[in-house]
Short mmCIF file of C-alpha atoms and ligand atoms in Angstrom, two decimals:
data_model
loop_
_atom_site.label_atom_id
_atom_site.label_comp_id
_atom_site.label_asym_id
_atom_site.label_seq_id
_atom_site.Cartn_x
_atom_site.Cartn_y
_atom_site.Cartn_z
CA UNK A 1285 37.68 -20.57 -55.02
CA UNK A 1286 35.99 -22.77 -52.77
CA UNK A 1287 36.20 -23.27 -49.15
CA UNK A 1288 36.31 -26.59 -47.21
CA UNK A 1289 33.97 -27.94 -45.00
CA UNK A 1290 35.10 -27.67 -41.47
CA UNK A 1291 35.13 -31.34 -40.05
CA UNK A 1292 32.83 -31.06 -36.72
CA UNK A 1293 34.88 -33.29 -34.50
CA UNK A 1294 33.73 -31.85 -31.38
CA UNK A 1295 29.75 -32.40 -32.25
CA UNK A 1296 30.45 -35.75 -34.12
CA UNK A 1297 31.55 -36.53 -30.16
CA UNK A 1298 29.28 -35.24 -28.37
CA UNK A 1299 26.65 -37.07 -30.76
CA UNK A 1300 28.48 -40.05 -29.71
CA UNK A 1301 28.74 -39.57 -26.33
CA UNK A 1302 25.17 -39.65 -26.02
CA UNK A 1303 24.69 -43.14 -27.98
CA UNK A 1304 28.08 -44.66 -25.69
CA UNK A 1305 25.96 -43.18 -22.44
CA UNK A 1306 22.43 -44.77 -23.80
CA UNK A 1307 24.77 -47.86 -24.09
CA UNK A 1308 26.30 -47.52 -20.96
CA UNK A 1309 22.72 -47.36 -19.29
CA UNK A 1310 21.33 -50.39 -20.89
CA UNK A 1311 24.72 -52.50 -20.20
CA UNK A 1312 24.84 -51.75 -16.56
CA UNK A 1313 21.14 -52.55 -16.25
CA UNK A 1314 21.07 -55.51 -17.99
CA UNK A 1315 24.78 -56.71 -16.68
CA UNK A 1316 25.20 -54.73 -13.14
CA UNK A 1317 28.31 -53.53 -14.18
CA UNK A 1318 29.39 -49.56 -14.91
CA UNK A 1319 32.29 -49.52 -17.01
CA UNK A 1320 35.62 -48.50 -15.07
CA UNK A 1321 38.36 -46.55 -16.73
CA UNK A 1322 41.40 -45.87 -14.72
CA UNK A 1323 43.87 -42.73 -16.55
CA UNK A 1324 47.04 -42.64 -14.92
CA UNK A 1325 49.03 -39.43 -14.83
CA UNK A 1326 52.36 -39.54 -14.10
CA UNK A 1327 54.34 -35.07 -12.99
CA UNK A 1328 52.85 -32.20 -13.75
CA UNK A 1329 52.87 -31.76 -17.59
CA UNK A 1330 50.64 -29.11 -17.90
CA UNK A 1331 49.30 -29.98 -21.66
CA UNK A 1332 48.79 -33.76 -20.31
CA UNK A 1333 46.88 -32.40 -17.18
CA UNK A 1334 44.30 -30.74 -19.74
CA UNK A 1335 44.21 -33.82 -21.59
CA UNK A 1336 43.35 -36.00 -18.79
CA UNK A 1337 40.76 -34.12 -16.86
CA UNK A 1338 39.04 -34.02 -20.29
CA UNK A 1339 39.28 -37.37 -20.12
CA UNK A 1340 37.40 -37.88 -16.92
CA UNK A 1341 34.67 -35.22 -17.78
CA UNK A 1342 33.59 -37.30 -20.39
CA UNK A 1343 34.21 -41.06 -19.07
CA UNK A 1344 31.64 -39.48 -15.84
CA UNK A 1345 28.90 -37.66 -18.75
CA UNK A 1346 29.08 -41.51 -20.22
CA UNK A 1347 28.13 -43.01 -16.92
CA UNK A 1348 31.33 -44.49 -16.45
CA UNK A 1349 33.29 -45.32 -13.16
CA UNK A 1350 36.51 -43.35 -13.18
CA UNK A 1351 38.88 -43.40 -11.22
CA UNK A 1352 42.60 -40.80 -11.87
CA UNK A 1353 46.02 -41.74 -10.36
CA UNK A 1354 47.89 -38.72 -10.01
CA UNK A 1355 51.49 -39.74 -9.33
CA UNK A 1356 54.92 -37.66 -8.66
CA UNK A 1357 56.85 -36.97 -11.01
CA UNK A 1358 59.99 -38.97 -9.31
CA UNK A 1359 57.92 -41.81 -8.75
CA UNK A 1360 60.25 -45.33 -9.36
CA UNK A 1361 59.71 -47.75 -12.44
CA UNK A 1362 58.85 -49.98 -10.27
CA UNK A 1363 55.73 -48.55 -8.01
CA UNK A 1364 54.50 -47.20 -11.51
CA UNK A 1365 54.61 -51.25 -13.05
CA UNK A 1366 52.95 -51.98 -9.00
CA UNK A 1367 50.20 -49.75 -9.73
CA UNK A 1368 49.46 -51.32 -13.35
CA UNK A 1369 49.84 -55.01 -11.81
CA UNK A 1370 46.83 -53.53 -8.89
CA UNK A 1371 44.59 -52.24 -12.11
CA UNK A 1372 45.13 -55.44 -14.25
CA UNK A 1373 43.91 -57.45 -11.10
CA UNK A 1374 40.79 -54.50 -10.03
CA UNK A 1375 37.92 -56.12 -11.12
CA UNK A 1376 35.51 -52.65 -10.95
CA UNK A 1377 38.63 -51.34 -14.08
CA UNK A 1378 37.88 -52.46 -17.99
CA UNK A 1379 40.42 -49.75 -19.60
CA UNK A 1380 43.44 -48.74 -17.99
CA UNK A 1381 45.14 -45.86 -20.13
CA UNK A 1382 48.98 -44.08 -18.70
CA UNK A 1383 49.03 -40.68 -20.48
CA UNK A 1384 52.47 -40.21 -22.72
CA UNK A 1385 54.56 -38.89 -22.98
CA UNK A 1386 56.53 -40.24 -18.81
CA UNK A 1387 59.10 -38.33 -17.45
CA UNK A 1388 62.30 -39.49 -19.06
CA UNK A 1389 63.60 -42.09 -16.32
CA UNK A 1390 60.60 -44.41 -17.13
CA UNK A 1391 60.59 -46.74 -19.81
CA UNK A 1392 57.46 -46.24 -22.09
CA UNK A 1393 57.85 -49.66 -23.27
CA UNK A 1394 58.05 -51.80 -19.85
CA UNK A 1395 54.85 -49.51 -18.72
CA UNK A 1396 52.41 -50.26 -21.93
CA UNK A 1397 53.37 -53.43 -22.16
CA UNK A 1398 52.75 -54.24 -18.48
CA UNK A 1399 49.22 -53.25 -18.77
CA UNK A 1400 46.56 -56.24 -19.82
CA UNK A 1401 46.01 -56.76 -23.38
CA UNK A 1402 42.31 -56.99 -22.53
CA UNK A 1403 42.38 -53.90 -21.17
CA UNK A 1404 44.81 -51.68 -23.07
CA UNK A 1405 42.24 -49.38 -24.31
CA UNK A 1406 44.88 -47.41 -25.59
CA UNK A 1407 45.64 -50.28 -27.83
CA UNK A 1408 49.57 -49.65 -27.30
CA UNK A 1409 50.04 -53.14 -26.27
CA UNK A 1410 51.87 -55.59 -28.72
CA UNK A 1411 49.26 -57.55 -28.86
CA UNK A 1412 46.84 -55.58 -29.79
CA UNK A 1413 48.77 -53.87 -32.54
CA UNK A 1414 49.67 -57.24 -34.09
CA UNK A 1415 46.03 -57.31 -34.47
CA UNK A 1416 45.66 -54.28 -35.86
CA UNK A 1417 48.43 -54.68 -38.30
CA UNK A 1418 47.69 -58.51 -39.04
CA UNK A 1419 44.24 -56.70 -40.18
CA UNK A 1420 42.11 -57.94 -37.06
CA UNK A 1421 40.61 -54.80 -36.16
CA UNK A 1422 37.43 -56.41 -35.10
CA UNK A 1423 39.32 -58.08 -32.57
CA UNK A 1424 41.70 -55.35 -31.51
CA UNK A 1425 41.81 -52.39 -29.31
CA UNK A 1426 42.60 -49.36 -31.52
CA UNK A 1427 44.71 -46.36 -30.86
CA UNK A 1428 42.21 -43.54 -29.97
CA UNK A 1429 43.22 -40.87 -32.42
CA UNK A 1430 43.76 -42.80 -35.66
CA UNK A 1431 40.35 -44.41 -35.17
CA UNK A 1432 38.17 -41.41 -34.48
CA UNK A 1433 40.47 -39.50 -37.32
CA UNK A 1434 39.46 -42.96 -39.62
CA UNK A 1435 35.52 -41.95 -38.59
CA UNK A 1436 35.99 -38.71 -40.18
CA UNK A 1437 37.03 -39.92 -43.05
CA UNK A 1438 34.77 -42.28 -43.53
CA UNK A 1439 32.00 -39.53 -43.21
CA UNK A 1440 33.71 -37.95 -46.19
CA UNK A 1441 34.75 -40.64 -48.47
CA UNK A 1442 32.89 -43.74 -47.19
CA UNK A 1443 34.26 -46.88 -45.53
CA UNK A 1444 36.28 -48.21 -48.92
CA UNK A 1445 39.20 -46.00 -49.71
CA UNK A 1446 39.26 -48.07 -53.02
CA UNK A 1447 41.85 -46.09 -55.71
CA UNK A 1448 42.28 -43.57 -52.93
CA UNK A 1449 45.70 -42.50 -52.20
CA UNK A 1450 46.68 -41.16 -48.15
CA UNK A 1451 49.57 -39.87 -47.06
CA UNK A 1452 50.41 -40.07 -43.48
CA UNK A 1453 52.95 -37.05 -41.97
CA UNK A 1454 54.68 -38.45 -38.79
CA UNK A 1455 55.13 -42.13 -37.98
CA UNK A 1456 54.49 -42.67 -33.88
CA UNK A 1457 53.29 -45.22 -32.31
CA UNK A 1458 51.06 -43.48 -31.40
CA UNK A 1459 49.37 -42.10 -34.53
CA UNK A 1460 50.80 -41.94 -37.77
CA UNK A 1461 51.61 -46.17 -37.87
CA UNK A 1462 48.45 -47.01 -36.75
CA UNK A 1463 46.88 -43.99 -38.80
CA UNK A 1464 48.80 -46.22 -41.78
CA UNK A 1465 47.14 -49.80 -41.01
CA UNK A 1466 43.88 -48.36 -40.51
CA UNK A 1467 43.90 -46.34 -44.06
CA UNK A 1468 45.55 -49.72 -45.68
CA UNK A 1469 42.97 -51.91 -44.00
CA UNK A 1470 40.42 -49.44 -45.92
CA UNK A 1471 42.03 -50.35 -49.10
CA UNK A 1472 43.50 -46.89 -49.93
CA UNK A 1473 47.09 -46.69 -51.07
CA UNK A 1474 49.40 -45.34 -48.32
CA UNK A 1475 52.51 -43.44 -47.99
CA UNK A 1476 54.05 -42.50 -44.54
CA UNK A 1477 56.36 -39.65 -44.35
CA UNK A 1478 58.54 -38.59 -42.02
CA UNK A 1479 61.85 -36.09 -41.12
CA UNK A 1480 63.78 -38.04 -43.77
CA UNK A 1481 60.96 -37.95 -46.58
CA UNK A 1482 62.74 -36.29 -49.75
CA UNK A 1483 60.22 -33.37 -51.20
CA UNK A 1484 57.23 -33.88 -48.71
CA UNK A 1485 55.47 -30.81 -50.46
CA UNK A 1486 55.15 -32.98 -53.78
CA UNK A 1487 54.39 -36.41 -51.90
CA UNK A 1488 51.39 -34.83 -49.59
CA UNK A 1489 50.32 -33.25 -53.00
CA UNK A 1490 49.70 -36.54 -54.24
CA UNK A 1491 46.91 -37.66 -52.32
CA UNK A 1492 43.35 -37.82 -51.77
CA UNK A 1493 43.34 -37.70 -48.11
CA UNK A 1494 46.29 -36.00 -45.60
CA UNK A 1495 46.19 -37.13 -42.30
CA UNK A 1496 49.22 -34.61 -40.37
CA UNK A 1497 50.70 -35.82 -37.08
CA UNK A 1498 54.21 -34.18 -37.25
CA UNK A 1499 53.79 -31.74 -34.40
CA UNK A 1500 55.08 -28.39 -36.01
CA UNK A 1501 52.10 -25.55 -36.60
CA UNK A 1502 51.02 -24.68 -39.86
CA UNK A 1503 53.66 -27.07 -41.66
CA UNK A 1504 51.28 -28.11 -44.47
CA UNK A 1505 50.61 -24.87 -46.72
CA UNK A 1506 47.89 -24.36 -48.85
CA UNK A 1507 49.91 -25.39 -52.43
CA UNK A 1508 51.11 -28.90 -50.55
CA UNK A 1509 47.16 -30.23 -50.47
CA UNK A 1510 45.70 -31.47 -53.95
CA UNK A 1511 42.59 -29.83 -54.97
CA UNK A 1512 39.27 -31.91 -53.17
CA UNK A 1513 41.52 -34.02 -50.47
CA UNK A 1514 39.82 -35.06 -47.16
CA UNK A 1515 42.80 -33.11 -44.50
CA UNK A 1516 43.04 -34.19 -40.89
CA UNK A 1517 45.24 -32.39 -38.60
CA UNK A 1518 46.12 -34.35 -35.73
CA UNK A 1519 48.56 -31.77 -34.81
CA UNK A 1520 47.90 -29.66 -31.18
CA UNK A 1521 50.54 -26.84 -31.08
CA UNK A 1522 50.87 -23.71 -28.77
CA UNK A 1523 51.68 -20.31 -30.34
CA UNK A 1524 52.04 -16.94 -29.28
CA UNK A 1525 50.23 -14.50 -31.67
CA UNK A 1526 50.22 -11.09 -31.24
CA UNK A 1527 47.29 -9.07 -32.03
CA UNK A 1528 46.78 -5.46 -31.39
CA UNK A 1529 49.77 -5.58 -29.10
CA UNK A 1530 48.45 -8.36 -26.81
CA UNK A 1531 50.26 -11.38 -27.21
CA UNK A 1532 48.17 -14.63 -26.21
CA UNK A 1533 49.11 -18.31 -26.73
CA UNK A 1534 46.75 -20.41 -28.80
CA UNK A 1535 46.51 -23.91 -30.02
CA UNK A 1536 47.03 -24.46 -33.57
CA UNK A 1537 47.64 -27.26 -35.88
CA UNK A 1538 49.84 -29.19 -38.59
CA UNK A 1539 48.03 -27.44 -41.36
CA UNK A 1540 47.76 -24.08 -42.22
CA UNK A 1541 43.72 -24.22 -41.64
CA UNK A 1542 43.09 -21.00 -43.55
CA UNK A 1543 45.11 -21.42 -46.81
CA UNK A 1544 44.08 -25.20 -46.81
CA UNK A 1545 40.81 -24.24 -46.43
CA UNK A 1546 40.85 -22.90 -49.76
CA UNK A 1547 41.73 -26.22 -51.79
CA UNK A 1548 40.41 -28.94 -49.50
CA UNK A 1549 37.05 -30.38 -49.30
CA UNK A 1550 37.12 -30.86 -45.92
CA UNK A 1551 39.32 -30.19 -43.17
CA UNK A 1552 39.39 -30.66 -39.33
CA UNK A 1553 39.86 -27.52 -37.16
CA UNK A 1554 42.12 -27.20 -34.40
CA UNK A 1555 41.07 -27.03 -31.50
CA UNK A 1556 37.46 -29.37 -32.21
CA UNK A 1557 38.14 -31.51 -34.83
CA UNK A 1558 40.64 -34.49 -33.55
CA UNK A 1559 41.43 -34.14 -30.20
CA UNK A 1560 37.54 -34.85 -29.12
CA UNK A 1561 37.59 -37.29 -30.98
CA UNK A 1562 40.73 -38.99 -29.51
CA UNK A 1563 38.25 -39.24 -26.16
CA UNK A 1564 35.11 -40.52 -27.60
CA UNK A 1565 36.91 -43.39 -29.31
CA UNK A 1566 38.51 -43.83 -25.53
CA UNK A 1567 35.27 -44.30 -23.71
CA UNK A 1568 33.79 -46.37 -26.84
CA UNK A 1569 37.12 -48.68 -26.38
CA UNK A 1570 36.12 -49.05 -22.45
CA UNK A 1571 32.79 -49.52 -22.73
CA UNK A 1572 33.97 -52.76 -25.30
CA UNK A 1573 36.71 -53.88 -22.36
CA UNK A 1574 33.33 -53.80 -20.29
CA UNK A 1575 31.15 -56.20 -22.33
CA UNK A 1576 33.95 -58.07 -23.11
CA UNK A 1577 34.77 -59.02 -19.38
CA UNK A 1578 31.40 -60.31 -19.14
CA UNK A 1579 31.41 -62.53 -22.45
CA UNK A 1580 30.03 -60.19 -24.60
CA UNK A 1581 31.12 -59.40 -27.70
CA UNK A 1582 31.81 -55.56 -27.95
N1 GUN B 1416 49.45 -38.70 -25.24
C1 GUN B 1416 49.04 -38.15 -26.42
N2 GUN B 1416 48.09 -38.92 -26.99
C2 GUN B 1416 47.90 -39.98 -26.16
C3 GUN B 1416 47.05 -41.12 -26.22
O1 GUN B 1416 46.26 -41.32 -27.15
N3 GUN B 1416 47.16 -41.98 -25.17
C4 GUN B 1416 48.03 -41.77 -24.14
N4 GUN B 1416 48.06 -42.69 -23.18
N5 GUN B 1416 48.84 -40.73 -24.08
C5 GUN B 1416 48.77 -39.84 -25.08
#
């Protein structure tokens, strides 16, 4: 039996981080412009507050100018579309991102949408995934976490997913139909599944690469995953697990790393595969707003 090889996301980022901050260096001096990405975070969500102050650790080891709106949790439609309208017109902001999920009285839709194509860095705004689905990726901003998950596969299979079949578990906005156009834009053959999919064991155990965004732990067991498939667990899950009477919580993903392990070629870890990922594909996206507001081309 062999065992995978354990996707480094979080040194594939940091490897990155150092070319985006080289990149930032040389822009600014060259331009006179740092790069500005504004996160707004909207109550007290504890996973999202993790997320986001990642999120500014890196933007600042990039070189970046970033600024965090931390905003109450009550806080009216309309001051939250306000604030957007005030980023859109701050010239010192390229990439304005609102960190998902809002508290239930706000409309996710009115508040993606309200932020500037130009500098959705998120690349939640229609017009950016028309571009991505229309197969413009060049010219589109693309959602953090399928992009850096479609880097990883690349490593592992190459850029053409030729004859390749991918199966996509979960299908969000925010990952698994993106996740979808990417992989088809690739040229593999794609299949997204979802609560309603009939026998999702035998489906996933059809393809070549799995990329899980479903948000349940350890859904995908080791007899769902065809022998040699590239596996990508977007999923972040906390757990209690007890050992020797202590009982700690822990992140864990989709995937059922250690039985997986066993059939897979590769496989991304949870925590340090994705989720770093997700943020160096968010300052590489901001650093591209950047150029482009001074007539470069990204
Ligand atoms: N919440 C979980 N993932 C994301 C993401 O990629 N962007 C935003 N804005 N919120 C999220």
């Amino acid at each position: 039996m062999t065992t995978a090889i354990r996707i480094d996301g979080k040194a594939k980022a940091a490897e990155m981080s150092e070319k985006i901050a080289a990149a930032t260096a040389a822009f600014k001096a060259e331009h006179g412009v740092t790069p500005g990405l504004a996160v707004v975070i909207i109550g007290e969500d504890p996973a999202s507050q993790i997320y986001v102050r990642n999120k500014k650790k890196r933007a600042e080891s990039c070189g970046f100018y970033s600024v965090q709106h931390s905003i109450a949790e009550d806080t009216s439609q309309e001051d939250v579309l306000q604030l957007i309208n005030e980023l859109n017109n701050d010239a010192s902001i390229h990439g304005i991102l609102v960190q998902l999920p809002l508290p239930a009285h706000l409309d996710d839709q009115l508040v993606t949408q309200a932020i500037s194509p130009g500098k959705d860095v998120d690349g939640f705004h229609f017009v950016n995934i028309g571009k991505l689905t229309s197969g413009n990726t060049a010219d589109a901003f693309v959602p953090c976490t399928p992009a850096g998950c479609m880097l990883m596969i690349e490593d592992h299979l190459g850029a053409d997913l030729s004859g390749l079949s991918a199966v996509v578990l979960g299908r969000s906005n925010i990952v698994g139909k993106p996740m979808a156009s990417l992989l088809l834009q690739a040229n593999a053959t794609v299949t997204v599944t979802h609560s309603r999919t009939k026998d999702l064991a035998g489906v996933v155990r059809q393809a070549d690469i799995v990329v899980a965004a479903v948000g349940r732990a350890n859904m995908v067991k080791g007899d769902w995953v065809k022998p040699g498939a590239v596996v990508i667990d977007v999923g972040i899950n906390r757990v209690e697990s007890t050992v020797d009477g202590e009982t700690k919580s822990c992140l864990t993903g989709d995937v059922d790393f250690d039985a997986v392990s066993e059939v897979a070629k590769a496989i991304t870890p949870v925590p340090g595969g994705v989720g770093p990922m997700t943020i160096i594909m968010l300052m590489s996206n901001t650093l591209r707003a950047a150029k482009l507001s001074v007539g470069l081309d990204g």
